[in-house]
Structures are given as C-alpha cells and as structure tokens.
C-alpha cells in the first residue's frame, strides 16, 4: 500500500520545477508510505512514489520500478493477492525475478501482455505504467474502486495521483470549485465519482483503464463492471445446503487471498457479524497470534451501542488477542485538525475508521482486515426489506384518485415541521427504487442547495448534476430482484463513494493498509450465481455460519448498531453543531472548516 504521483508534460518546462512539484506531492502523501520515497524522471515524465512496505520489505522492491527489459516504469498503490500464481505463470514462460514483490510481477505481466492482464489481477489497485519506447502511459483501477486514482489537466500536460490533495500540493492544478460535485456532496454526504470537489480534477472511475499519449488522455474504458455481475445474479432454486457450502468456500478463499503479507495482519473487531465472521475465517486459515482491535467510548458504556462486550466474546470464541482502545471527546477534539487534514475530500463518515486505524498503528501493525462490504453483499441493511415495501405502497397510493395530492400536502407539512426538505420529494421519489434509495441515503434536498452553496453556484450545480438522472444512470437497468437491485445501488454509490474512500484516507493517515475480503470482485463473481437464494438466510447467516465454528447465536441475533461513535454529543459539547441531526450539521461544519472556496 502506497501513494504515487505522475507528471506528464508535452510542452517545454523546467525539469527541476517538475521534480520539486512531484516531491511536494510525495511529501503530502508521506503517511501513505513512510518506508521509502522514490522519484524517477526523463524528458516529459516524472514519477514519484511513497512506499508502505508489506510484500518484500527489502529496498530492492522500492518504486518507481523498472521492468527487466528496461522499457517500462511503474508506480503502484495496492496489493495483487494472486501475484504468486501469476509469477509462476511468467516463470514458466521464461521470466526471472529479482524481488518477491507483487509490483515486479505486475510489471512483468504488462510487459508480456499489455492491458489484457487486468482481468487476471485479484486485488485492490491503482497503477501507472510508462512505456519509454512508445512514450505513452497506461493507468488502471480495480473493479470496486477500493484504491483511488485522480487526474488533472494542467497548462503543460497531466497530473495523476493517489490523492486529490497530492495533486493540489504540486501547485500545478486549479482549485476552482466544481459546482456539480459540491452539490453531490450536499445531497449524498460524499462527492460522487468521477467528479471531485475541484473542477479540473477527476477520479479515474472504478473498473476503468486509460491510455495517455502525445498530451492527450483517451476516453477511459471499463474492463470489469460489477453492476453486470449483480444483473446476472441467479440461483434461487439451489438447495440450502449447497448454497451454504459454496458460500462458505468462496469466503474462505477470499480470506486466504487477503492474508498474503510479509508482515502481521490484524482485524477490526466490532460486535457485528461481518468482522466476527472474518476473524473466525482468519483463524481457520492459519493466522497465528491474531490481534483484534475494538474502539470503545465511555458514552456507550452499558448501552446497546457498546460493542466491547460482544467483541470480547467473539475474541474468546476464536482465541484472539483482544485490544480495546478507549476514545474520548478530548482526544477527538485534539485530533480533529489532523482528521480534516487527512480527509481527502469532504465526507460525513470516516472518523470511526480514523480512530480504529490509529489503534492498529499503536500496536505496531501495518495491515488490518475490515468487514466493510458485508451488508452490501449479504443484504444486511434494513433498507433491503423496507424500501421495496415502501415503493410498492407508494405505487399503490399513486393509483388512488386524489391520494398523491393529499400525500404531497402532508409531506410538505412534514418538511416544514422537521426542517428536512427531503420529505417534500417523497410522493415523487418513493415510487421508484433508485430515487427511494436516494431519499433514504440522502442528506439535503435539491431545493436546499441555494442556502448551502449560494444561489449562483447552486444554479450552476443543478444545470450539471441532476440527482435523479445520476442515480438512475448509475443503476439502470436494475436486476428484477429488488434486494439484488439495492445491493447494486449500495455497491456503486454508498460503498464506493463513501465507505471505501473513507477507509482509504482514514487508514493511510496512520500508515495502515486496510484490506476488505468482502469487497472483492472475484468473490462477487463466485457468489452471485447463488445470490437470489440469500433471502432464505436472514440476519446474514451465510456469513455468520461460514467459519467451521460459527458465530454464537447471541451475536447473530443481536440488533444491528453500525460502526458508530458519539460524534454528535461531542460536537454539541464543543459548540460546533446546534441543529438536530448529526450528518447535516457535521456536513456544514466540515465545509465551513476545511473546504470553503
């Protein structure tokens, strides 16, 4: 896990100035890679890299790295979990290797097969490869978008980097706002990909690759669209035992793959099914001296939100070393400037992962496994059952003479009473699954944008960003099965734009690599032939019972709490928010502190 930056220029420029700009970007990403920094340069191209050493800890595996033939140079962020199998294939073809890293394998594969290698790569990754002979570059990103990659047009060429703030640190990219992206944040709580907070900086979309040559960036191409996997989901007729056995084996395979490391791997251990099942699978895969990390808060002691007792019972069940890290309001207040500095784009989430990653780093661990993605994969959110019923109800209401007009009057009244304008959109949006999802996940309503952004910026935003068109364009055609349709929606919106992005900046701020065995395109491909049978296993039992020693029944049946922290009372005590509703008040404060234009 690392960070990289690339400068490509097709006009005369000061070489030393370019190197200084890349060095500044590398310094901005120092926490992503505290183990080494490298810069490589030739005419028109500068590559910078910060390394967090996980595979092959020797200096021989530092980057930028050159291919054996000398033609290609690579900078790479992520892990290729099946690199040993791929290396064996290249060795059988006659290649020799100087390191035991996945980076060298990736480079050798590209030298031999070009972009055709992408479907062979199991992992989380973003990388850039420069062809010194053809003088063109190739960049790619993993199917889920676990690892970020951004690019920006400059006066003399292009910049690419692992962070938006790294691109800004070069001083070569504009900070002009992107009104549509900022509207997306206010409406959903995170900036929707491929936009960023800034007009001239874009994300390379998840599951996309792109060539850059002669100063031109070609149209990015999708190479593995996970939405197609959800659309092809089947398996409703399979017997329960077969479903359980195949799901268990697929999960074990994913966990084994995600344990590839030359340093110890820990696990975030909450009181939930996702992390608990992964901990059990990690132990069964042979992980010795596994350390589980739980964060705790005095405000939750003795309440259902306190996950410490349940996490302790899971740790005992699987014989795991358990560490409980207490986090206080004082520590939150002290860390808040660092949290905002590390947050690459504004997001209403991620503070929980910040403190959990901080606890991991304090134990001397570089790698931790997270249960993120379990709810999307195994239909764990309450909305998977509630939203289809809501849509059916509102479609019925729409068929009754005069009912919609009455409902609109009532919803407008509720919007005024609560101060939440999303209520007024319910009669229209609640009749279709994508927009019903937006109602559920949304933060503010479109008509609130002028008060949040200013009239001129809001008008420009809504000319470019239509929330209904955005969510519909992302999701349709949806699978016929409503739960799989919601799984698709959650995976390409909330999971991609918020959970995974927050996991990246919050963990890497502490030089910790966060791995996600439940967010794995290969696992998704293995499971979806059975996905329509998942409804027969409520409470995520397929995941809970995947280890040979299943999670205790008390854990499976425990009411869902989420990975929460008492931010709202803390912010209120600090005088930072006064209005009801944490997310809306926190969003305003975030932008006011860190992202005012």
CSV table of C-alpha atoms in Angstrom, one decimal, residues 105-285:
chain,number,residue,atom,x,y,z
A,105,UNK,CA,5.0,-9.4,-11.2
A,106,UNK,CA,2.5,-6.8,-12.3
A,107,UNK,CA,5.2,-5.1,-14.4
A,108,UNK,CA,6.4,-8.3,-16.0
A,109,UNK,CA,2.8,-9.3,-16.9
A,110,UNK,CA,2.2,-5.9,-18.5
A,111,UNK,CA,5.4,-6.2,-20.5
A,112,UNK,CA,4.3,-9.5,-21.8
A,113,UNK,CA,0.5,-9.0,-22.3
A,114,UNK,CA,-0.3,-5.3,-22.0
A,115,UNK,CA,-3.8,-4.3,-20.8
A,116,UNK,CA,-5.1,-7.8,-21.3
A,117,UNK,CA,-3.7,-8.6,-17.8
A,118,UNK,CA,-6.4,-6.7,-16.0
A,119,UNK,CA,-9.0,-9.5,-15.6
A,120,UNK,CA,-6.2,-11.7,-14.2
A,121,UNK,CA,-5.5,-9.4,-11.2
A,122,UNK,CA,-7.2,-10.2,-7.9
A,123,UNK,CA,-6.7,-7.3,-5.5
A,124,UNK,CA,-7.1,-3.7,-4.8
A,125,UNK,CA,-5.0,-1.5,-7.0
A,126,UNK,CA,-4.3,1.7,-8.9
A,127,UNK,CA,-1.2,1.9,-11.0
A,128,UNK,CA,0.5,3.8,-13.8
A,129,UNK,CA,3.0,2.3,-16.3
A,130,UNK,CA,5.1,4.4,-18.6
A,131,UNK,CA,6.3,2.9,-21.9
A,132,UNK,CA,9.6,4.6,-22.5
A,133,UNK,CA,9.8,3.3,-26.1
A,134,UNK,CA,6.3,4.2,-27.3
A,135,UNK,CA,6.2,7.3,-25.0
A,136,UNK,CA,2.8,6.7,-23.6
A,137,UNK,CA,1.3,5.8,-20.3
A,138,UNK,CA,-1.3,3.4,-19.0
A,139,UNK,CA,-3.3,3.7,-15.8
A,140,UNK,CA,-5.9,1.4,-14.3
A,141,UNK,CA,-8.0,0.9,-11.2
A,142,UNK,CA,-9.6,-2.1,-9.5
A,143,UNK,CA,-13.3,-3.2,-10.2
A,144,UNK,CA,-14.8,-1.9,-6.9
A,145,UNK,CA,-12.6,1.2,-6.8
A,146,UNK,CA,-11.0,0.3,-3.5
A,147,UNK,CA,-7.9,2.2,-4.3
A,148,UNK,CA,-8.2,5.8,-5.6
A,149,UNK,CA,-6.7,7.4,-8.6
A,150,UNK,CA,-7.2,11.0,-9.7
A,151,UNK,CA,-6.0,13.0,-12.7
A,152,UNK,CA,-5.9,16.7,-13.6
A,153,UNK,CA,-5.3,18.7,-16.8
A,154,UNK,CA,-2.5,21.3,-16.3
A,155,UNK,CA,-1.2,24.0,-18.6
A,156,UNK,CA,1.6,21.8,-19.8
A,157,UNK,CA,0.1,18.3,-19.5
A,158,UNK,CA,-1.4,15.9,-17.0
A,159,UNK,CA,-1.1,15.0,-13.3
A,160,UNK,CA,-2.2,11.7,-11.8
A,161,UNK,CA,-2.0,10.9,-8.1
A,162,UNK,CA,-3.4,8.7,-5.3
A,163,UNK,CA,-4.9,11.8,-3.5
A,164,UNK,CA,-6.7,14.9,-4.6
A,165,UNK,CA,-4.6,16.8,-2.0
A,166,UNK,CA,-1.4,15.5,-3.5
A,167,UNK,CA,-2.4,16.9,-6.9
A,168,UNK,CA,-3.1,20.3,-5.2
A,169,UNK,CA,0.2,20.1,-3.4
A,170,UNK,CA,2.1,20.3,-6.7
A,171,UNK,CA,0.7,23.8,-7.2
A,172,UNK,CA,0.1,22.9,-10.9
A,173,UNK,CA,-3.7,22.3,-10.8
A,174,UNK,CA,-6.5,24.7,-10.4
A,175,UNK,CA,-8.5,24.9,-7.1
A,176,UNK,CA,-11.6,26.3,-8.9
A,177,UNK,CA,-14.8,24.6,-7.5
A,178,UNK,CA,-16.9,22.0,-9.3
A,179,UNK,CA,-20.5,23.1,-8.5
A,180,UNK,CA,-22.0,19.8,-9.6
A,181,UNK,CA,-19.6,17.8,-7.4
A,182,UNK,CA,-20.3,20.0,-4.4
A,183,UNK,CA,-24.0,19.6,-4.9
A,184,UNK,CA,-23.4,15.9,-5.0
A,185,UNK,CA,-21.8,16.1,-1.6
A,186,UNK,CA,-24.6,18.1,-0.1
A,187,UNK,CA,-27.2,15.7,-1.5
A,188,UNK,CA,-25.5,12.4,-0.5
A,189,UNK,CA,-22.8,13.1,2.1
A,190,UNK,CA,-19.8,12.4,-0.2
A,191,UNK,CA,-18.6,13.6,-3.6
A,192,UNK,CA,-19.9,11.3,-6.4
A,193,UNK,CA,-17.2,9.8,-8.6
A,194,UNK,CA,-15.8,10.7,-11.1
A,195,UNK,CA,-16.1,14.3,-10.0
A,196,UNK,CA,-14.1,15.8,-7.2
A,197,UNK,CA,-14.6,18.9,-5.1
A,198,UNK,CA,-12.5,20.7,-7.8
A,199,UNK,CA,-13.4,21.4,-11.4
A,200,UNK,CA,-10.2,20.3,-13.0
A,201,UNK,CA,-9.5,17.2,-11.0
A,202,UNK,CA,-11.3,13.9,-11.8
A,203,UNK,CA,-11.3,10.4,-10.5
A,204,UNK,CA,-10.5,7.6,-12.9
A,205,UNK,CA,-13.7,5.7,-12.4
A,206,UNK,CA,-13.6,2.3,-10.7
A,207,UNK,CA,-13.1,-0.6,-13.1
A,208,UNK,CA,-11.6,1.7,-15.7
A,209,UNK,CA,-8.3,2.0,-17.5
A,210,UNK,CA,-6.9,4.8,-19.7
A,211,UNK,CA,-4.0,5.5,-22.1
A,212,UNK,CA,-2.3,8.9,-22.2
A,213,UNK,CA,-0.1,9.7,-25.2
A,214,UNK,CA,1.0,12.9,-27.0
A,215,UNK,CA,-0.6,15.1,-24.4
A,216,UNK,CA,-4.0,13.5,-24.9
A,217,UNK,CA,-5.9,11.4,-22.4
A,218,UNK,CA,-8.1,8.9,-24.2
A,219,UNK,CA,-11.6,8.1,-23.1
A,220,UNK,CA,-11.4,5.8,-20.1
A,221,UNK,CA,-12.7,2.2,-20.7
A,222,UNK,CA,-14.5,-0.1,-18.3
A,223,UNK,CA,-12.9,-3.5,-18.0
A,224,UNK,CA,-15.0,-5.2,-15.2
A,225,UNK,CA,-18.3,-3.6,-14.4
A,226,UNK,CA,-19.5,-5.1,-11.1
A,227,UNK,CA,-23.1,-4.0,-12.0
A,228,UNK,CA,-23.2,-6.7,-14.7
A,229,UNK,CA,-22.4,-9.3,-12.0
A,230,UNK,CA,-25.4,-8.2,-10.0
A,231,UNK,CA,-27.7,-8.1,-13.0
A,232,UNK,CA,-26.8,-11.7,-13.8
A,233,UNK,CA,-27.5,-12.9,-10.2
A,234,UNK,CA,-29.4,-16.2,-10.1
A,235,UNK,CA,-29.5,-19.4,-8.0
A,236,UNK,CA,-33.0,-19.2,-6.4
A,237,UNK,CA,-33.6,-22.9,-7.0
A,238,UNK,CA,-30.4,-24.2,-5.3
A,239,UNK,CA,-30.9,-26.3,-2.1
A,240,UNK,CA,-29.9,-24.6,1.1
A,241,UNK,CA,-27.0,-26.9,1.9
A,242,UNK,CA,-25.4,-26.3,-1.5
A,243,UNK,CA,-25.7,-22.6,-1.1
A,244,UNK,CA,-24.1,-22.7,2.4
A,245,UNK,CA,-21.2,-24.9,1.3
A,246,UNK,CA,-20.4,-22.9,-1.8
A,247,UNK,CA,-20.7,-19.5,0.0
A,248,UNK,CA,-18.5,-20.8,2.9
A,249,UNK,CA,-15.8,-22.0,0.4
A,250,UNK,CA,-15.9,-18.7,-1.5
A,251,UNK,CA,-15.5,-16.7,1.7
A,252,UNK,CA,-12.6,-18.9,2.9
A,253,UNK,CA,-10.9,-18.5,-0.5
A,254,UNK,CA,-11.2,-14.7,-0.3
A,255,UNK,CA,-9.9,-14.5,3.3
A,256,UNK,CA,-6.9,-16.7,2.4
A,257,UNK,CA,-6.1,-14.4,-0.6
A,258,UNK,CA,-6.3,-11.3,1.6
A,259,UNK,CA,-3.8,-12.7,4.1
A,260,UNK,CA,-0.9,-12.6,1.7
A,261,UNK,CA,1.7,-10.5,3.6
A,262,UNK,CA,5.2,-10.3,4.8
A,263,UNK,CA,4.1,-8.5,8.0
A,264,UNK,CA,1.4,-9.5,10.6
A,265,UNK,CA,-2.3,-8.9,9.8
A,266,UNK,CA,-4.8,-7.7,12.4
A,267,UNK,CA,-8.6,-7.4,12.3
A,268,UNK,CA,-11.1,-4.7,13.2
A,269,UNK,CA,-13.3,-6.5,15.7
A,270,UNK,CA,-16.7,-4.9,16.4
A,271,UNK,CA,-19.6,-6.7,17.9
A,272,UNK,CA,-21.0,-7.4,14.4
A,273,UNK,CA,-21.3,-10.4,12.1
A,274,UNK,CA,-19.0,-9.1,9.4
A,275,UNK,CA,-15.8,-8.6,11.4
A,276,UNK,CA,-16.6,-11.5,13.7
A,277,UNK,CA,-17.0,-14.0,10.8
A,278,UNK,CA,-13.8,-12.7,9.2
A,279,UNK,CA,-11.9,-13.1,12.4
A,280,UNK,CA,-13.1,-16.8,12.6
A,281,UNK,CA,-12.1,-17.4,9.0
A,282,UNK,CA,-8.7,-15.8,9.5
A,283,UNK,CA,-8.0,-18.1,12.5
A,284,UNK,CA,-9.2,-21.1,10.5
A,285,UNK,CA,-6.9,-20.0,7.6
